[in-house]
Coordinates of C-alpha atoms in Angstrom, one line a residue:
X6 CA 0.0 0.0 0.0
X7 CA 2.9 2.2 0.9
X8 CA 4.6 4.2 -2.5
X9 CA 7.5 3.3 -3.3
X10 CA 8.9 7.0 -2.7
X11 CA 8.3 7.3 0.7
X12 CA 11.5 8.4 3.1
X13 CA 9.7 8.7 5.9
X14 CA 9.2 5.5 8.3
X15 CA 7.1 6.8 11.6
X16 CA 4.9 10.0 12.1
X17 CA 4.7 12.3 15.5
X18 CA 1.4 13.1 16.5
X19 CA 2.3 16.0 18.0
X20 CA -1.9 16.7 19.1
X21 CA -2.2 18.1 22.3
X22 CA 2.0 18.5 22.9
X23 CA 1.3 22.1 22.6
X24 CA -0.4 22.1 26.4
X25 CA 1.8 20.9 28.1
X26 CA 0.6 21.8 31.4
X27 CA -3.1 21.0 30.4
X28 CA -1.7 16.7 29.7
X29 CA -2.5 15.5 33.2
X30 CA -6.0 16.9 33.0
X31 CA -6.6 16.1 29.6
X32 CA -6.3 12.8 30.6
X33 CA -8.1 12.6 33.2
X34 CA -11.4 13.7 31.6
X35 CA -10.9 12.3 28.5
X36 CA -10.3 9.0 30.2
X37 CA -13.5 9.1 32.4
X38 CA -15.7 10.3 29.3
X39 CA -14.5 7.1 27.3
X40 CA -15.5 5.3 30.6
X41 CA -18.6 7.0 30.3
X42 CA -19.1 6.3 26.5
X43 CA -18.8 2.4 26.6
X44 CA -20.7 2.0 29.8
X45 CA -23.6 4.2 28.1
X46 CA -23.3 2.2 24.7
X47 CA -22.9 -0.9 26.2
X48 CA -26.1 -0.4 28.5
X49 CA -28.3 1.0 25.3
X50 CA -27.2 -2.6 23.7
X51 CA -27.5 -4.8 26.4
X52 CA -30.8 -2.8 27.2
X53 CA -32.1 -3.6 23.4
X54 CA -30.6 -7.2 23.8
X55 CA -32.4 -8.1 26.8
X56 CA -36.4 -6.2 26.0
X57 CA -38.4 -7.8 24.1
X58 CA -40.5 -5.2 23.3
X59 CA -36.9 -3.1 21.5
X60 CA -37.2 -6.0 19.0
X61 CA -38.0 -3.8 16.3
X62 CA -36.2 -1.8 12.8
X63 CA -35.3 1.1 14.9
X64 CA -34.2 -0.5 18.5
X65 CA -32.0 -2.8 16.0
X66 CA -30.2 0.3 13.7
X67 CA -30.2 2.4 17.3
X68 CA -27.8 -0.8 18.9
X69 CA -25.8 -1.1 15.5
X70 CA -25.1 2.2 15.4
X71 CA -23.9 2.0 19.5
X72 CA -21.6 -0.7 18.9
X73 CA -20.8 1.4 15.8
X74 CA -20.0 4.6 17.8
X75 CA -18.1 2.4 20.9
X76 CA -15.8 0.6 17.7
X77 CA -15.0 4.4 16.7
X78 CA -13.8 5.4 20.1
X79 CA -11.9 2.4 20.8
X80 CA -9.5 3.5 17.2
X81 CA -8.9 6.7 18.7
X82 CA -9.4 7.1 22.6
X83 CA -6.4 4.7 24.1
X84 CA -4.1 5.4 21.6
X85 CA -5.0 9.4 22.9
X86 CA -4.3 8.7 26.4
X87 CA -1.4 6.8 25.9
X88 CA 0.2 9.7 23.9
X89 CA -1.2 12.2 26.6
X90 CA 1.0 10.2 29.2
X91 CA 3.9 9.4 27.1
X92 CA 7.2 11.1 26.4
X93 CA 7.8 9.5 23.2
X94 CA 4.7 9.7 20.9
X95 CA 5.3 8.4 17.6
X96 CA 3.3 5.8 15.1
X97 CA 4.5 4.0 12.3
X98 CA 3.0 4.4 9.2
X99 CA 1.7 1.0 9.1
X100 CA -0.1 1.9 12.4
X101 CA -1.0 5.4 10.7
X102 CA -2.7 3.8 8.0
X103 CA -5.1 0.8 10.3
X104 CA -6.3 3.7 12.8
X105 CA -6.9 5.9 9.6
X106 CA -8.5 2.9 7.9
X107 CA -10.8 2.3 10.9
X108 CA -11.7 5.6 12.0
X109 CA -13.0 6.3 8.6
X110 CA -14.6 3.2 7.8
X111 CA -16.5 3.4 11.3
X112 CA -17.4 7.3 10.4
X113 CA -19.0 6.5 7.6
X114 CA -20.8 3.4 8.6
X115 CA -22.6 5.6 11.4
X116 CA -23.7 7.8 8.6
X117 CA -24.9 5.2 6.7
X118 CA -26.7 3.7 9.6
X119 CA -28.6 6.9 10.1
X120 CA -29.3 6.6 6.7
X121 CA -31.0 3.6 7.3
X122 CA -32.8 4.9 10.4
X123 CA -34.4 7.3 8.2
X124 CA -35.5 5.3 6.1
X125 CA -37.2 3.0 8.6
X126 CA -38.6 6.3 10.2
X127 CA -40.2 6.6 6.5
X128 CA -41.5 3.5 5.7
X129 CA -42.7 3.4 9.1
X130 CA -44.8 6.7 9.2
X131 CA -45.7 6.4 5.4
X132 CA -47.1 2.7 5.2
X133 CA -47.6 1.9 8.5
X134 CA -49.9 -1.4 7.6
X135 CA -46.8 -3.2 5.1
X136 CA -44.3 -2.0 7.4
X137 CA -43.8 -5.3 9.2
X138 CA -43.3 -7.2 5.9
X139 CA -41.7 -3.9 4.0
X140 CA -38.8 -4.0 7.2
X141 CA -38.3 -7.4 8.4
X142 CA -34.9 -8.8 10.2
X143 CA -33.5 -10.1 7.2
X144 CA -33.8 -6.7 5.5
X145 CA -32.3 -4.8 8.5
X146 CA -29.5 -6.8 8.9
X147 CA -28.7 -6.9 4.8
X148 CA -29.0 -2.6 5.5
X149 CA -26.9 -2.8 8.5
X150 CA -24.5 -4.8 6.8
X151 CA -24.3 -2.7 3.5
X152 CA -23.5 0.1 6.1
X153 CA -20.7 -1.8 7.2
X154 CA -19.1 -2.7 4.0
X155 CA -19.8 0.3 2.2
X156 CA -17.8 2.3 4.8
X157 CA -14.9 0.2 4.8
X158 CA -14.8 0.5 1.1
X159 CA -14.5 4.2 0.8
X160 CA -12.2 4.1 4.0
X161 CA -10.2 1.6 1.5
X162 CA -10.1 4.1 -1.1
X163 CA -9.1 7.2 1.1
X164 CA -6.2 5.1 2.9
X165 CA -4.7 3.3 -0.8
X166 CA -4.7 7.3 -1.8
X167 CA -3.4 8.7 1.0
X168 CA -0.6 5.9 1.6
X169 CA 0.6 5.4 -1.5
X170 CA 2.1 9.2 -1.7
X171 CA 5.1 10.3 -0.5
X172 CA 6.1 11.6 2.5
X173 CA 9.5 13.3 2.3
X174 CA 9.5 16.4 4.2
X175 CA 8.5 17.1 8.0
X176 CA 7.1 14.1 9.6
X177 CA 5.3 15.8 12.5
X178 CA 1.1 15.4 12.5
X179 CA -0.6 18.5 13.5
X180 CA -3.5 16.3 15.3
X181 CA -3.8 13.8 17.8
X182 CA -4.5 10.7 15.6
X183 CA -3.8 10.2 11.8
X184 CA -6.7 12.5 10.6
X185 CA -6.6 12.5 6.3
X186 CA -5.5 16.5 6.1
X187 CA -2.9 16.8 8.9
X188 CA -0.9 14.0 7.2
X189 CA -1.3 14.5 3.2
X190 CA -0.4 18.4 3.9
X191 CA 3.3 16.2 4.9
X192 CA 3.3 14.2 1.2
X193 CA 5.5 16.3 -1.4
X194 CA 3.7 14.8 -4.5
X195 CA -0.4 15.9 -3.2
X196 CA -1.8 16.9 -6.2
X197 CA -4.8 19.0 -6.9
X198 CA -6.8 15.6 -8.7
X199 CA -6.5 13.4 -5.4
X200 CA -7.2 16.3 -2.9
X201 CA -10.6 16.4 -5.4
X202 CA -10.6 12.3 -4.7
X203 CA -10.3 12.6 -1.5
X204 CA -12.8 15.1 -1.4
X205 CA -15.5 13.3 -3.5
X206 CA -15.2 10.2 -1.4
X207 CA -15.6 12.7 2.0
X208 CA -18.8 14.1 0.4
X209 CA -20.0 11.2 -0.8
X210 CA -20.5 9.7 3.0
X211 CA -21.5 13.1 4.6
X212 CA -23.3 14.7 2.1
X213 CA -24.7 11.8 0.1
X214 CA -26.1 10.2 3.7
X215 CA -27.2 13.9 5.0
X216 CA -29.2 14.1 2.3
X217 CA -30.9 11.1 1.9
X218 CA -32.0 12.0 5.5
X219 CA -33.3 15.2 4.4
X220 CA -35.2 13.7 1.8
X221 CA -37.0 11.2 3.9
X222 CA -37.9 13.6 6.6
X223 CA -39.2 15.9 3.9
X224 CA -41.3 12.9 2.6
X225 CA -42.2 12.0 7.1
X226 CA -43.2 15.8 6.9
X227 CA -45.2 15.5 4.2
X228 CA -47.3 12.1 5.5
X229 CA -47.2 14.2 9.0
X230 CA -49.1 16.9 7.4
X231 CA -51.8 15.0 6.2
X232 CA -52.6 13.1 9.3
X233 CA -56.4 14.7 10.6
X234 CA -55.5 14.6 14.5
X235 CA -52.7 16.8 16.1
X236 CA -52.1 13.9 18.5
X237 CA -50.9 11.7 15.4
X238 CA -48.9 14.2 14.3
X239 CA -47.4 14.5 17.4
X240 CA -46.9 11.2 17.9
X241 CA -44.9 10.2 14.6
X242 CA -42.8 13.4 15.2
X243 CA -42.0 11.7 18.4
X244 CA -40.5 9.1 17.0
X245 CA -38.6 10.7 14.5
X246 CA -37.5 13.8 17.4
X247 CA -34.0 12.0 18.5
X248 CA -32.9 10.6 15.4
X249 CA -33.1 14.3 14.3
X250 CA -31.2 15.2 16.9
X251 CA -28.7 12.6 16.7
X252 CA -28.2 13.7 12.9
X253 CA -28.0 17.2 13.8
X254 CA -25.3 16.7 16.3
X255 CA -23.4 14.0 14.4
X256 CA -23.5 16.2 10.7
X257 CA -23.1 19.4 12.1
X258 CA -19.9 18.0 13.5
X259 CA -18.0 16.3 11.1
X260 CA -19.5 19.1 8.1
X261 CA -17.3 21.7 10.1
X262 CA -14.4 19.2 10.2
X263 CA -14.6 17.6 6.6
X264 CA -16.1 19.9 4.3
X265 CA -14.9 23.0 4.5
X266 CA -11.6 24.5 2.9
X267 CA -8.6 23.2 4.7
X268 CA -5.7 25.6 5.5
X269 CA -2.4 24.5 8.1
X270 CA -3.5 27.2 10.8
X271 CA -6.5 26.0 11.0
X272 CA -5.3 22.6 12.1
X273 CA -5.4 23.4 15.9
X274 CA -9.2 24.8 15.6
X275 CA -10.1 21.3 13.5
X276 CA -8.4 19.5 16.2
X277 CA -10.1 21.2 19.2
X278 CA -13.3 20.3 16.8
X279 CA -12.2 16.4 16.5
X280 CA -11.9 16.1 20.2
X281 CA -15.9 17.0 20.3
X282 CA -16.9 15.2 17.6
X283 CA -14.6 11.6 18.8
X284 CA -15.3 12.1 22.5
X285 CA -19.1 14.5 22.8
X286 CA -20.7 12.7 19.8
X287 CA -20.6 9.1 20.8
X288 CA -21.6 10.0 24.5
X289 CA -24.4 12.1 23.2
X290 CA -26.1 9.6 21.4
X291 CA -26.9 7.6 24.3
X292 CA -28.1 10.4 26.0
X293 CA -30.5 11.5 23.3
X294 CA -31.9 8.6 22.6
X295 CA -32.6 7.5 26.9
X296 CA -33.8 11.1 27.5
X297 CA -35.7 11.4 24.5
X298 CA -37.3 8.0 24.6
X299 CA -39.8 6.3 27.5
X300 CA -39.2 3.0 26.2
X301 CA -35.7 3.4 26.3
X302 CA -35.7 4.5 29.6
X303 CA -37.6 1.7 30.8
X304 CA -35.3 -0.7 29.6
X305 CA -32.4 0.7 30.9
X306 CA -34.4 0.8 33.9
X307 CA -34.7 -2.6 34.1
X308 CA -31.3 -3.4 33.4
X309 CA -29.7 -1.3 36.0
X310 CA -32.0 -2.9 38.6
X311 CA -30.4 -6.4 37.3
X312 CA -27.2 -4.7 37.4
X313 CA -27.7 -3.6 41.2
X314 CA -28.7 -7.0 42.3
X315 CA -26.3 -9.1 40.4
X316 CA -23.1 -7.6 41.8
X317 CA -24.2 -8.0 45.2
X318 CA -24.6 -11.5 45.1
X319 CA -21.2 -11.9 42.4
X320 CA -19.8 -10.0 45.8
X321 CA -21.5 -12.6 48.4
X322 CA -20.3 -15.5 46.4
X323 CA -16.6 -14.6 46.8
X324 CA -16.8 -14.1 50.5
X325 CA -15.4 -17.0 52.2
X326 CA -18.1 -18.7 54.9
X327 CA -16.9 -17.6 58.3

């Protein structure tokens, strides 16, 4: 994958070295929201897993999406607070290109899956009577799993691109983890046709996802507005309410990061940016989704109580018999 011109061996993610005095706190709250991102995740899932009654399209996208989001932290957060702690903080390119590879290929399957959520949101407001046979497992799982692959591939794409130019010049990465602008700006052969490339794939998963979203709430609004009762209304807009928030959050986001016009001093405002949108994002979710939604709350209800009791008696059975 590597080009065949490439002088330089290992990268410095040089990230947050420029607070120096800010490393011991930065790793402490970054480490307890990572804490606080898999045990949220983790609960919606096992929450999902474990209630029957989140057996449905949108309780199934909502937990692949979770695991989604946890996988995306897990390619970024430890290797963060290791660096945070660590003298030495260099990656070889190798180890560049997997965590570039994953990041991206996660990224883009959590668009995708929102993709998918809308579209379930759709078929669910605008033909409620086939929606059982219109959204059945099979076809969730064959969406979620189209997600999945069709993330990796563009990933694929943006890392054979980005790895295969040459990097001959400073070796130093503006950014915490190996983000696609902070390290092509090192290459000395970047031309203006793959920074297009590179481009089209970007906007191809943001924008191509955001607005198939758009369009299916356009088409939700219009099925809304037809409904005779304002309690209908009300109540399919209910059920649309955290997704939309979740896309909000999520788009808004990564837009500001990927889309607009990148420049080298605006490297340290992207990466302030990336630490909301890899950290805030994921725990967000969650959040919506339990405040937002009474079912969801019930569950987790429910699972919290079995947490409570089980650990007690995990606890009893380890205490020897006096």
């Amino acid at each position: 994958m590597m080009g065949n011109h490439t002088t330089v061996s290992t990268f410095l993610l040089w990230g947050f070295s420029s607070f120096p005095d800010l490393q011991t706190l930065l790793f402490v709250m970054i480490f307890f929201s990572h804490v606080t991102i898999l045990a949220a995740n983790v609960s919606v899932m096992v929450a999902i897993r474990l209630s029957h009654n989140l057996h449905t399209p949108m309780y199934f996208f909502l937990c692949g999406l979770s695991f989604s989001e946890t996988c995306t932290t897990m390619a970024i957060i430890p290797r963060m607070l290791v660096d945070l702690l660590a003298d030495c903080k260099t990656i070889s390119l190798p180890e560049c290109a997997t965590q570039m590879f994953f990041f991206f290929g996660l990224g883009a399957n959590n668009c995708f899956i929102m993709a998918a959520m809308s579209y379930d949101r759709y078929i669910a407001i605008h033909n409620p009577l086939h929606y059982p046979i219109l959204m059945t497992h099979k076809i969730c799982f064959q969406l979620l799993m189209a997600s999945w692959m069709a993330g990796f591939l563009v990933s694929l794409c943006i890392v054979i691109i980005v790895f295969n130019l040459s990097f001959c010049d400073s070796n130093i990465i503006q950014h915490f983890f190996c983000d696609i602008s902070p390290v092509v700006c090192l290459a000395c052969d970047y031309t203006f046709i793959q920074k297009m490339v590179l481009f089209a794939f970007t906007a191809f998963v943001l924008v191509g996802s955001f607005v198939f979203i758009m369009m299916s709430y356009v088409f939700i609004a219009s099925t809304v507005a037809k409904m005779p009762s304002a309690k209908g209304r009300y109540k399919a807009f209910s059920t649309c309410s955290s997704h939309l928030t979740v896309v909000c959050i999520h788009y808004g986001f990564a837009g500001f990061v990927y889309l607009r016009p990148k420049d080298r001093d605006l490297f340290r405002e992207d990466m302030l940016m990336a630490v909301t949108y890899t950290v805030l994002t994921p725990l967000l979710n969650p959040i919506v989704y339990s405040l937002r939604n009474k079912e969801m709350q019930t569950a987790l209800r429910k699972v919290l109580g079995k947490t409570d009791r089980f650990i007690p008696q995990m606890v009893n059975k380890r205490t020897p018999d006096s």
